[in-house]
Coordinates of C-alpha atoms (C1' of nucleotides) in Angstrom, one line a residue:
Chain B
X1 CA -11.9 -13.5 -26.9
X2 CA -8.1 -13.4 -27.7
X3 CA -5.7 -14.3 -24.6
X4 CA -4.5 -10.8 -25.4
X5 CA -7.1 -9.0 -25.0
X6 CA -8.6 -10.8 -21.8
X7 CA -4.6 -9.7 -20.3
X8 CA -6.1 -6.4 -21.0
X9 CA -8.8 -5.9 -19.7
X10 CA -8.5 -7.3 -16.3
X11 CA -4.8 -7.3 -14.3
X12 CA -5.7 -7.4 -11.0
X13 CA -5.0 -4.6 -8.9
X14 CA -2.1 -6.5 -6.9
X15 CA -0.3 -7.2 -9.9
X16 CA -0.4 -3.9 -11.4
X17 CA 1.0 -2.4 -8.3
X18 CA 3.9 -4.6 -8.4
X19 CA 5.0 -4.0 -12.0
X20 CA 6.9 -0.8 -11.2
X21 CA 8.9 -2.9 -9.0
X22 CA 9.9 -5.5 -11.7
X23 CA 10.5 -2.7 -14.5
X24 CA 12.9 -1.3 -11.1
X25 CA 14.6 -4.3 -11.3
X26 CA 15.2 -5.1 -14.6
X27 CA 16.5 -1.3 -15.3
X28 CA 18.9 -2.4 -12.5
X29 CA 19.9 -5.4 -14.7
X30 CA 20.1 -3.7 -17.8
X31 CA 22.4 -1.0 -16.4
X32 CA 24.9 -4.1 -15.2
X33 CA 24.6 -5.4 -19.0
X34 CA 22.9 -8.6 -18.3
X35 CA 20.3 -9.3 -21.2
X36 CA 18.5 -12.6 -19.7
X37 CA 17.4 -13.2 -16.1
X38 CA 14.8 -15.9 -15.3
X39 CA 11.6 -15.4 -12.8
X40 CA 13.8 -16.6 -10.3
X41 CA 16.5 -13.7 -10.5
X42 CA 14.0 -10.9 -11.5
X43 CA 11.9 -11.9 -8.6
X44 CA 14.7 -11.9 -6.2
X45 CA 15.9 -8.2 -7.3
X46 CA 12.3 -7.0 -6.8
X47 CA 12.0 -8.8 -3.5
X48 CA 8.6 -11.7 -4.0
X49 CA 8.7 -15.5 -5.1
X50 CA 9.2 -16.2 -8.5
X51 CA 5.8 -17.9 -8.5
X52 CA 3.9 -14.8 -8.0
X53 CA 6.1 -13.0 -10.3
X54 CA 5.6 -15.0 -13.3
X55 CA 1.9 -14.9 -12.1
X56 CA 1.7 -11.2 -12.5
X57 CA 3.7 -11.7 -15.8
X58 CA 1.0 -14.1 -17.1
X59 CA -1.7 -11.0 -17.1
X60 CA 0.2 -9.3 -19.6
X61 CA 1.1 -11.6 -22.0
X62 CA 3.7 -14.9 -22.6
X63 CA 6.7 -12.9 -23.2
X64 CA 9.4 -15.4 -21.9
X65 CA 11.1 -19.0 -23.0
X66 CA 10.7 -21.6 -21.5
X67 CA 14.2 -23.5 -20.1
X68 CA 16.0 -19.9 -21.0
X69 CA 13.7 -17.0 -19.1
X70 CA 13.0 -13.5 -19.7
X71 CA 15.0 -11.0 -22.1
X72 CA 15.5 -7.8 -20.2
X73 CA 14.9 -4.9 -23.0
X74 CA 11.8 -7.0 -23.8
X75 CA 10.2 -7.3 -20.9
X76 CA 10.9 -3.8 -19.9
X77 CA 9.5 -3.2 -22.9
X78 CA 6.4 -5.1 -22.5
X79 CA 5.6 -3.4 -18.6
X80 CA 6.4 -0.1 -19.8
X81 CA 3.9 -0.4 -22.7
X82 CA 1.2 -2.1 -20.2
X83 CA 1.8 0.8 -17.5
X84 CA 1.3 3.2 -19.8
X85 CA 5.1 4.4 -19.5
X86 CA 6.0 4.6 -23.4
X87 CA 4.8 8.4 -23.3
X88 CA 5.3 10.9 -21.1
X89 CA 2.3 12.5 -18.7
X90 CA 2.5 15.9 -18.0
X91 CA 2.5 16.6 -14.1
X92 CA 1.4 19.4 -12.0
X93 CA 2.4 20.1 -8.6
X94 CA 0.4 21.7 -6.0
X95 CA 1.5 23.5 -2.8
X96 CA 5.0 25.0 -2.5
X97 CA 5.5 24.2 1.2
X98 CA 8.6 22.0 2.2
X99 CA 7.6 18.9 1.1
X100 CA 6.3 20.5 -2.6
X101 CA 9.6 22.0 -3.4
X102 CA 11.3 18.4 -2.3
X103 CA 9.0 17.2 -5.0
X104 CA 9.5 19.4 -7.4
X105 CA 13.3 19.1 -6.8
X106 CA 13.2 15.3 -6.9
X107 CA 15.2 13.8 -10.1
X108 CA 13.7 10.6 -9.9
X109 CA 9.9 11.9 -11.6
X110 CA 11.9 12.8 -14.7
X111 CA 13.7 9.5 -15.4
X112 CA 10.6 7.5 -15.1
X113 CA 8.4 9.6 -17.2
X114 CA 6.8 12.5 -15.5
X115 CA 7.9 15.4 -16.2
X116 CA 6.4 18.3 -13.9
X117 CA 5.2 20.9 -16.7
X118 CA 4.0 23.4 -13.3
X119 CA 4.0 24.3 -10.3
X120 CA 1.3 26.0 -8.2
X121 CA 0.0 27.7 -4.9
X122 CA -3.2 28.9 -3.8
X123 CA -1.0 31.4 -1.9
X124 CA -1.4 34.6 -4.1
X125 CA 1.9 35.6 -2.0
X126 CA 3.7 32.5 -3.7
X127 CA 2.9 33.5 -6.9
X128 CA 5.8 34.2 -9.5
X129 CA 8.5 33.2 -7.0
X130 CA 11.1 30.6 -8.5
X131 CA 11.0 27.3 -7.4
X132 CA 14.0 25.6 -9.6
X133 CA 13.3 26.4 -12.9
X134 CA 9.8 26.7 -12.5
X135 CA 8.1 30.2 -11.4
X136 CA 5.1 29.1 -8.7
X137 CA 1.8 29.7 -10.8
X138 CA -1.9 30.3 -9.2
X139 CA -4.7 27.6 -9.0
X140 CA -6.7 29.4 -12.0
X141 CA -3.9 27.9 -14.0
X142 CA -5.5 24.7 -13.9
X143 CA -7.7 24.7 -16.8
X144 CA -5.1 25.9 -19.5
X145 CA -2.5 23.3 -18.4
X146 CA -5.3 20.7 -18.8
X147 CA -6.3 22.0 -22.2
X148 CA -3.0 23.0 -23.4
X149 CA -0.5 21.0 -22.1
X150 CA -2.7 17.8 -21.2
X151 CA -1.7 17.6 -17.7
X152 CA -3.4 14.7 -16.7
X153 CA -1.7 13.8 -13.3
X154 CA -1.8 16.4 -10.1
X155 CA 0.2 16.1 -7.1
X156 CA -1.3 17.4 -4.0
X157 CA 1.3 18.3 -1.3
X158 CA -0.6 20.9 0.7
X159 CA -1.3 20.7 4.5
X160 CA -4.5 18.7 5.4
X161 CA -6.5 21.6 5.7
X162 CA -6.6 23.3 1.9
X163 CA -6.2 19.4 0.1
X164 CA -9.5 18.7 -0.7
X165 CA -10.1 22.6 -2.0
X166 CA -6.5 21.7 -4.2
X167 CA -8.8 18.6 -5.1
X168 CA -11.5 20.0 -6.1
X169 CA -9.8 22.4 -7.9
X170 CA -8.2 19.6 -9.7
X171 CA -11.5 17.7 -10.5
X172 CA -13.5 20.4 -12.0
X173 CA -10.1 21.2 -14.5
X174 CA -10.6 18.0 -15.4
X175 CA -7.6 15.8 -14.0
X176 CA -8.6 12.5 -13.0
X177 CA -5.6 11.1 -11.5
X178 CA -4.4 12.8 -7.8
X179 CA -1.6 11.4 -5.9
X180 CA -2.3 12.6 -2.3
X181 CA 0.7 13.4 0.1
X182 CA -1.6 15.5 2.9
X183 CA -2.7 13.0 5.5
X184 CA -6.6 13.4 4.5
X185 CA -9.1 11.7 2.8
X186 CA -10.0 13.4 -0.3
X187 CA -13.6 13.3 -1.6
X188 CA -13.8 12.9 -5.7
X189 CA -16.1 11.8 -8.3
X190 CA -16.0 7.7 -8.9
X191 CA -13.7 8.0 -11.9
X192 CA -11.5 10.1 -10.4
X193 CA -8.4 8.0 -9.0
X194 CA -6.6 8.8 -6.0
X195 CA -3.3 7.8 -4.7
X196 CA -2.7 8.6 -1.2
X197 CA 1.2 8.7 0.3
X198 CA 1.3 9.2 4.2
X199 CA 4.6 8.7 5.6
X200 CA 2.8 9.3 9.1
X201 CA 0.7 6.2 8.9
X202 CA 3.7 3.9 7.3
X203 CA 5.4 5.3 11.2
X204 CA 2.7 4.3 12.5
X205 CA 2.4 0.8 11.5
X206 CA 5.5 0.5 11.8
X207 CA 5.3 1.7 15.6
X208 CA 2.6 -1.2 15.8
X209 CA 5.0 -4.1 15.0
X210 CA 7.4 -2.2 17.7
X211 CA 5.5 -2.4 20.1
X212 CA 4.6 -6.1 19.7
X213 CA 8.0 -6.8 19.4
X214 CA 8.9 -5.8 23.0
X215 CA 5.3 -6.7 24.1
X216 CA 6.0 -10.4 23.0
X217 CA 7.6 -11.1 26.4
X218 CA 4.6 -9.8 28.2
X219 CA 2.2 -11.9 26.0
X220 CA 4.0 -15.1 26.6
X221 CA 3.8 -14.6 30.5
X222 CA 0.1 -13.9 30.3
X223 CA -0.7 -17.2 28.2
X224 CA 1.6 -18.7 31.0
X225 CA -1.2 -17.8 33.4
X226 CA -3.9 -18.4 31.1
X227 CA -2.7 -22.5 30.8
X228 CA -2.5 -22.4 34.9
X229 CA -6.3 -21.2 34.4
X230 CA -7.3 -23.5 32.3
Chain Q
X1 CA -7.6 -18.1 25.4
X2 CA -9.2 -15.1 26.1
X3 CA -10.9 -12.8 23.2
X4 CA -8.5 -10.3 24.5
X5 CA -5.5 -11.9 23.8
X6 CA -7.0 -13.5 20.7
X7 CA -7.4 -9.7 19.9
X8 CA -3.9 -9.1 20.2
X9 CA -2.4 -11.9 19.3
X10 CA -3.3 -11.5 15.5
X11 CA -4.7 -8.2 13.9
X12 CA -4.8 -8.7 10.1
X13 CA -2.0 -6.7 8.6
X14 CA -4.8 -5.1 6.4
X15 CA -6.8 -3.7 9.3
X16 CA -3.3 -2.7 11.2
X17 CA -2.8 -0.6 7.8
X18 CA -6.2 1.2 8.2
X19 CA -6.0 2.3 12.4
X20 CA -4.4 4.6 11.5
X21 CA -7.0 6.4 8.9
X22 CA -9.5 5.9 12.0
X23 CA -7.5 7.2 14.4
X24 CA -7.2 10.4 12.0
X25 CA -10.9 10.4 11.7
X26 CA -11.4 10.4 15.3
X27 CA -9.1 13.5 16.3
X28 CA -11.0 15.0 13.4
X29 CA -14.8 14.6 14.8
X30 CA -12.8 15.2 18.4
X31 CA -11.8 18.8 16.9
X32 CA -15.0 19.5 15.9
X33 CA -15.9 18.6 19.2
X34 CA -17.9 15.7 18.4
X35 CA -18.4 13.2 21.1
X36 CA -19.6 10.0 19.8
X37 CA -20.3 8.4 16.3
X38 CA -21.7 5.8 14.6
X39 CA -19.4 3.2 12.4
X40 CA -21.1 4.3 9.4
X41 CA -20.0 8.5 10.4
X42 CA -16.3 7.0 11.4
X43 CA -16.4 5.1 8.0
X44 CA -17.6 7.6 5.6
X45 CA -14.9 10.2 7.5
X46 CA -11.9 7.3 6.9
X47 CA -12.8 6.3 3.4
X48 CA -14.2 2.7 4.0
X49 CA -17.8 0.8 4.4
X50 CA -19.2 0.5 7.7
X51 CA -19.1 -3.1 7.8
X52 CA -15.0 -2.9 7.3
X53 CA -14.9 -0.2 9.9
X54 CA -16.5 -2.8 12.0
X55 CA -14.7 -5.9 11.7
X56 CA -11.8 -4.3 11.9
X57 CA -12.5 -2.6 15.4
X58 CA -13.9 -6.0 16.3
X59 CA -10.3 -7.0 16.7
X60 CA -9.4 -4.4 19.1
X61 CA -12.4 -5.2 21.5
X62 CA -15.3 -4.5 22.2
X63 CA -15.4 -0.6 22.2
X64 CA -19.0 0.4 21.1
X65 CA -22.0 0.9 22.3
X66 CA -25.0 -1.1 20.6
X67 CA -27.6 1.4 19.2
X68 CA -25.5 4.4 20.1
X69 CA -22.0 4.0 18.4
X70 CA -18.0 4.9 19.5
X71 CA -17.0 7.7 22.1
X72 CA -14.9 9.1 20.1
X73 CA -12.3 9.3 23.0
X74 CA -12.3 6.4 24.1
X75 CA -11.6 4.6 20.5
X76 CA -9.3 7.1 19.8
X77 CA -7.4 6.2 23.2
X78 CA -8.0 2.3 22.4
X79 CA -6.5 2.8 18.9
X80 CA -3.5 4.5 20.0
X81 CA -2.8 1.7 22.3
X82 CA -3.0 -0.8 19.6
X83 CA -0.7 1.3 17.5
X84 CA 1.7 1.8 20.4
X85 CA 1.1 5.5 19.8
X86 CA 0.9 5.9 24.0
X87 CA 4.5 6.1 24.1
X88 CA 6.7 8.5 22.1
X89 CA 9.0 6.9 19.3
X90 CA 12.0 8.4 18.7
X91 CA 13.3 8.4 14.7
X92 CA 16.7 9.1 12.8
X93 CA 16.1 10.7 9.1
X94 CA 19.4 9.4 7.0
X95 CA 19.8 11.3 3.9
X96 CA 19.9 15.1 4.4
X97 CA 19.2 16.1 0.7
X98 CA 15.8 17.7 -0.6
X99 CA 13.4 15.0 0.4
X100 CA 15.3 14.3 4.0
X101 CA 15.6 17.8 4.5
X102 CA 11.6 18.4 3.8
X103 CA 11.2 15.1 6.2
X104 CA 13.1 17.0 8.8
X105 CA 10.8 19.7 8.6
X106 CA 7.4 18.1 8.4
X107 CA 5.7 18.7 11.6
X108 CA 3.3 16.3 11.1
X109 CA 5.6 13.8 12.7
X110 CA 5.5 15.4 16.0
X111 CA 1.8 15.7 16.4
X112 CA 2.0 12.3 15.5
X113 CA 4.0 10.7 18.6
X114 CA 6.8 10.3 16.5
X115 CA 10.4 12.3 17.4
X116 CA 12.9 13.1 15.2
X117 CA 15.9 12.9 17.6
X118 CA 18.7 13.2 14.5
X119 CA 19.6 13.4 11.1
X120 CA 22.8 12.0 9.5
X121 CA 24.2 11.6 6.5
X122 CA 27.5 9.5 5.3
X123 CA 28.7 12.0 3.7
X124 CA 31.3 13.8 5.7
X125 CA 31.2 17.8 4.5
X126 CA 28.0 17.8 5.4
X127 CA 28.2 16.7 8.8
X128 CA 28.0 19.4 11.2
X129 CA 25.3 21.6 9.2
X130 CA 22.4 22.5 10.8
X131 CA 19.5 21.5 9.2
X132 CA 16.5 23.4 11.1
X133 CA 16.9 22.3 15.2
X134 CA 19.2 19.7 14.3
X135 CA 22.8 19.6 13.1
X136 CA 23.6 16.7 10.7
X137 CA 25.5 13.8 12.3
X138 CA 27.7 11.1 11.6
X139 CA 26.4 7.3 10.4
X140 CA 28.8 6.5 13.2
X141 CA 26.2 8.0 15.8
X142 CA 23.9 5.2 15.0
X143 CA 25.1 2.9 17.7
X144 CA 24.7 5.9 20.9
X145 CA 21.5 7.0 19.2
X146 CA 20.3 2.9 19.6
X147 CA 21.7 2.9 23.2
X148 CA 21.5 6.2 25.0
X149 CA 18.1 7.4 23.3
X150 CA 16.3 4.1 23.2
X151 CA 16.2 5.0 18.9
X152 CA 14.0 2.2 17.0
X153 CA 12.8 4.1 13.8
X154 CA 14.9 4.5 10.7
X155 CA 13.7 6.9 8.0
X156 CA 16.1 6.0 4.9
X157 CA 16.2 9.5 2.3
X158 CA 19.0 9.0 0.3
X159 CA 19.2 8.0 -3.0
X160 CA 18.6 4.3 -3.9
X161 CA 22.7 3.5 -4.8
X162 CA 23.4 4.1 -1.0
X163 CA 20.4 2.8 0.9
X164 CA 21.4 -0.3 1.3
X165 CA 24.5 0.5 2.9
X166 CA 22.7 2.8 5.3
X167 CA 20.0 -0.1 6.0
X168 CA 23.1 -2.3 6.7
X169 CA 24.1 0.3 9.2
X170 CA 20.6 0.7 10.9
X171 CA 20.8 -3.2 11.3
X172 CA 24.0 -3.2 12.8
X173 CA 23.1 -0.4 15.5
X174 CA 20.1 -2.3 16.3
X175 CA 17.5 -0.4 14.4
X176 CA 14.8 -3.0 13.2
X177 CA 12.0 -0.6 12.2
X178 CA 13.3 1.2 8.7
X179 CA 10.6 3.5 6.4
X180 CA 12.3 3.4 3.1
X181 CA 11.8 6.4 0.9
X182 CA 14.3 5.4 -1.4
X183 CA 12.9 3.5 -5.0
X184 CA 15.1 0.2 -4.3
X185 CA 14.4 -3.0 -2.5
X186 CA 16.8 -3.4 0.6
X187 CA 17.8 -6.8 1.7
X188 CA 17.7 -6.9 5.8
X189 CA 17.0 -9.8 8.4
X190 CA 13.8 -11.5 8.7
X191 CA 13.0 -9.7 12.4
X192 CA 13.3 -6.5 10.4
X193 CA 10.7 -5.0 9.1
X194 CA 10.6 -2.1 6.4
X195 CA 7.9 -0.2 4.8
X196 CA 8.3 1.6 1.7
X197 CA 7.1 4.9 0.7
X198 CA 7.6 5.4 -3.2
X199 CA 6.3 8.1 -4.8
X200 CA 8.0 7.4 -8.6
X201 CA 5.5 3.8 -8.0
X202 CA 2.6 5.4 -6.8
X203 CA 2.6 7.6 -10.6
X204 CA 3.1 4.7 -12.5
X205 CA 0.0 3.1 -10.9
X206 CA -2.0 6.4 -12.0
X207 CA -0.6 6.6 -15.1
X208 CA -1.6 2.7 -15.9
X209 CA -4.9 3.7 -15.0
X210 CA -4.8 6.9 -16.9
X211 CA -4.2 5.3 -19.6
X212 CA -6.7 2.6 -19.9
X213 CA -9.0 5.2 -19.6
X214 CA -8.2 7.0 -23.1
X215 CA -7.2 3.1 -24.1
X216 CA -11.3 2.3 -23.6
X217 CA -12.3 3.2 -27.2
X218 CA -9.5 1.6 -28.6
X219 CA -10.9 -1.4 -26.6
X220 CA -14.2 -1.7 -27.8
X221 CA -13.4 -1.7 -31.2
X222 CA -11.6 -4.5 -31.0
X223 CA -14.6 -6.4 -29.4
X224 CA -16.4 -5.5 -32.0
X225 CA -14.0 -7.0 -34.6
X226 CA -13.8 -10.0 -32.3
X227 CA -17.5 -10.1 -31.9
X228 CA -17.0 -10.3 -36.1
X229 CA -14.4 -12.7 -36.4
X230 CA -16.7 -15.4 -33.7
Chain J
dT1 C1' 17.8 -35.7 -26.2
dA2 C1' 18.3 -34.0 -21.3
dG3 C1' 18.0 -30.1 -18.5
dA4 C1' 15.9 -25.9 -17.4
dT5 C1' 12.3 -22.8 -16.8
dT6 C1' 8.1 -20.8 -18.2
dG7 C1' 2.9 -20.4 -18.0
dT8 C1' -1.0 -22.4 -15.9
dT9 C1' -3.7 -25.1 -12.9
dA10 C1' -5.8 -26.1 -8.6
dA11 C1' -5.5 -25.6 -3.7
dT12 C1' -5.0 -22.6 0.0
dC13 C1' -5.2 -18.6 2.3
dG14 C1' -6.7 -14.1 3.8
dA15 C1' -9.7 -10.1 3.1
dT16 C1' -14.2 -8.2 2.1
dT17 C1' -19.0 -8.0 2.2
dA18 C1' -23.8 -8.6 3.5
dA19 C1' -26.9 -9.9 6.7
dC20 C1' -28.6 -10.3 11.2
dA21 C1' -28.8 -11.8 16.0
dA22 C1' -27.5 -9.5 20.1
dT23 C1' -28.3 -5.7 22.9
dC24 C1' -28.1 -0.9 24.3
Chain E
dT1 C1' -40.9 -1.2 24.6
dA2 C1' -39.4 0.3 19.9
dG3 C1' -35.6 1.9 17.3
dA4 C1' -30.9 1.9 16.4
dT5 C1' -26.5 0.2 15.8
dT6 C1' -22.9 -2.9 17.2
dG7 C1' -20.2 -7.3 16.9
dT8 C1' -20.2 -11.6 14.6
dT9 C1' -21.3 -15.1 11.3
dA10 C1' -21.2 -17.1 6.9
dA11 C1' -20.7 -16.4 2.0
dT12 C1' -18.0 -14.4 -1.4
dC13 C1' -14.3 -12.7 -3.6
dG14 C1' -9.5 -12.0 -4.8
dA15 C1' -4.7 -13.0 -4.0
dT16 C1' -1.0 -16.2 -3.0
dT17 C1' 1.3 -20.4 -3.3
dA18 C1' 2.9 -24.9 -4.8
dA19 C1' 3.2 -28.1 -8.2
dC20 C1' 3.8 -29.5 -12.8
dA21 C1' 2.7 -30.1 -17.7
dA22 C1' 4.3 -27.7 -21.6
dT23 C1' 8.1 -26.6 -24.2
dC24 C1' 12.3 -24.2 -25.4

DNA sequence: TAGATTGTTAATCGATTAACAATC
DNA sequence: TAGATTGTTAATCGATTAACAATC
């Protein structure tokens, strides 16, 4: 089997959620003009070691010189092509609450690929109001912008309660890719693939390295007694 | 060394990253007025195996009951002390465009044990605007917010060319907790932790997946050229 | 060639899993 | 006591890291 196609098959899951980060980076570098950087710089921008960079590198291919480094269009290139970026996918979003029209607002989808073809509410009161330039569609919409457009990807940003009818929903128009902002767990067929974002747990681990923070003086006095003990 | 302070000593970052899934779980079964469970209920409800569920509640304590299972309040109440969810944090939201604005609004924060006290934003026309309860503030607020209201939380939503100068200014007002919505890498001290929320990431990561699935013929043939070729 | 930097190896580390003794 | 389920052990797995041979 070739090198090639064993870099296929298998990069790990670590890896492959680190190459946005890198293709970040090198966008970054390309905008400033620079047309080289080596492991060492990239891996600086995107914030890990240059060994594990080149390590995540390795899994797509040998795309760098050795003694020189890393051509930035080429390498961008290269991740964009292994992600999957060198098309666009067709995204629906689901739920018109705040947070949905935040989404559907945000910039950033568009100039990395996604472009949000609809927009959608079970709320048959929602239906037909603008939202940008998009008009708020119903769920039964599903199905034609799976078939027609090839939406592939649907974001779910619906309170807790209706997410896993949204999913659902999604499943049986045959999307297999969710990205999951309600703070639930969503229950899907095995090749369905779900991405969950929760800013609540992030605050709350986040609130857990607080708290040890201004615990530490407390854990130091108990250890303190714990030596007399001993 | 006690197991206690073994216990707290060192959680796994991994299992820290999943409390909070349980403690979701838990005020779920408590809502459906469900007293006790079993690891393999709480594990099924959070999305994880039974023997996960375990080992990472082993580093808690010891809060089960051998042959019966968890009171669901009392883990609940031992989780929430872990997280440091038994006091209420209070939290700045920077950035008072779409997605800060839809932060701002979120009431799932609240519920949470997590306050948003104030929203600012650098940009000086817009101070002054009320933006639901609050009315946006100066970045030169930070430093009172730090003092007077005991602030520890930074939720960064601007856009990524001016997060790191707002990081830099949570740093220097004291902030060392900072949830990063913004698609760039900041540079901060080493006793400051950040956690990043990127949604642009989390679709790239679908779509790599997305397409290796239509990729999979495309796959096999080659094998089967390969299988020639040997 | 000498200097630099990649791509890879091997060692280490941490996380996951299965199995079961402990015990309610 | 018998049945059930926890908490822990030991094995496995995957990810990270350091070091360096390959090579531009």
């Amino acid at each position: 089997m070739s090198a090639d196609v064993a870099a296929r098959r298998g990069i790990p899951d670590a890896s492959v959620a680190r190459l946005p980060g890198y293709l970040q980076a090198l966008t970054n570098f390309a905008e400033r003009g620079i047309g080289s950087v080596s492991s060492e710089e990239l891996a600086t921008a995107a914030g890990v070691s240059s060994a594990k960079l080149r390590k995540d590198l390795s899994h797509l291919g040998s795309y760098g010189v050795r003694g020189v480094g890393y051509e930035v269009d080429r390498l961008s290139y290269e991740i964009s092509t292994a992600l999957g970026l060198t098309q666009d996918w067709p995204v629906a979003i689901i739920g018109m609450g705040n947070l949905g029209r935040a989404l559907a607002a945000y910039s950033g989808f568009a100039t990395r690929g996604f472009n949000v073809i609809a927009v959608l509410d079970r709320d048959a009161d929602l239906v037909g109001a603008a939202v940008g330039e998009h008009r708020i569609r119903p769920m039964g919409d599903l199905g034609a912008l799976v078939r027609d457009d090839r939406l592939a990807i649907g974001v779910i940003a619906t309170p807790a309660d209706s997410a896993q009818e949204v999913a659902d929903h999604l499943v049986s128009a045959g999307v297999r890719s969710i990205l999951n902002f309600a703070p639930c767990v969503l229950d899907v067929p095995d090749d369905v693939m779900v991405r969950k974002v929760d800013m609540s747990t992030e605050l709350q681990i986040l609130a857990f390295h607080e708290q040890r923070r201004t615990g530490e003086l407390d854990l130091s006095a108990q250890s303190t007694v714990e030596g007399v003990a001993l």
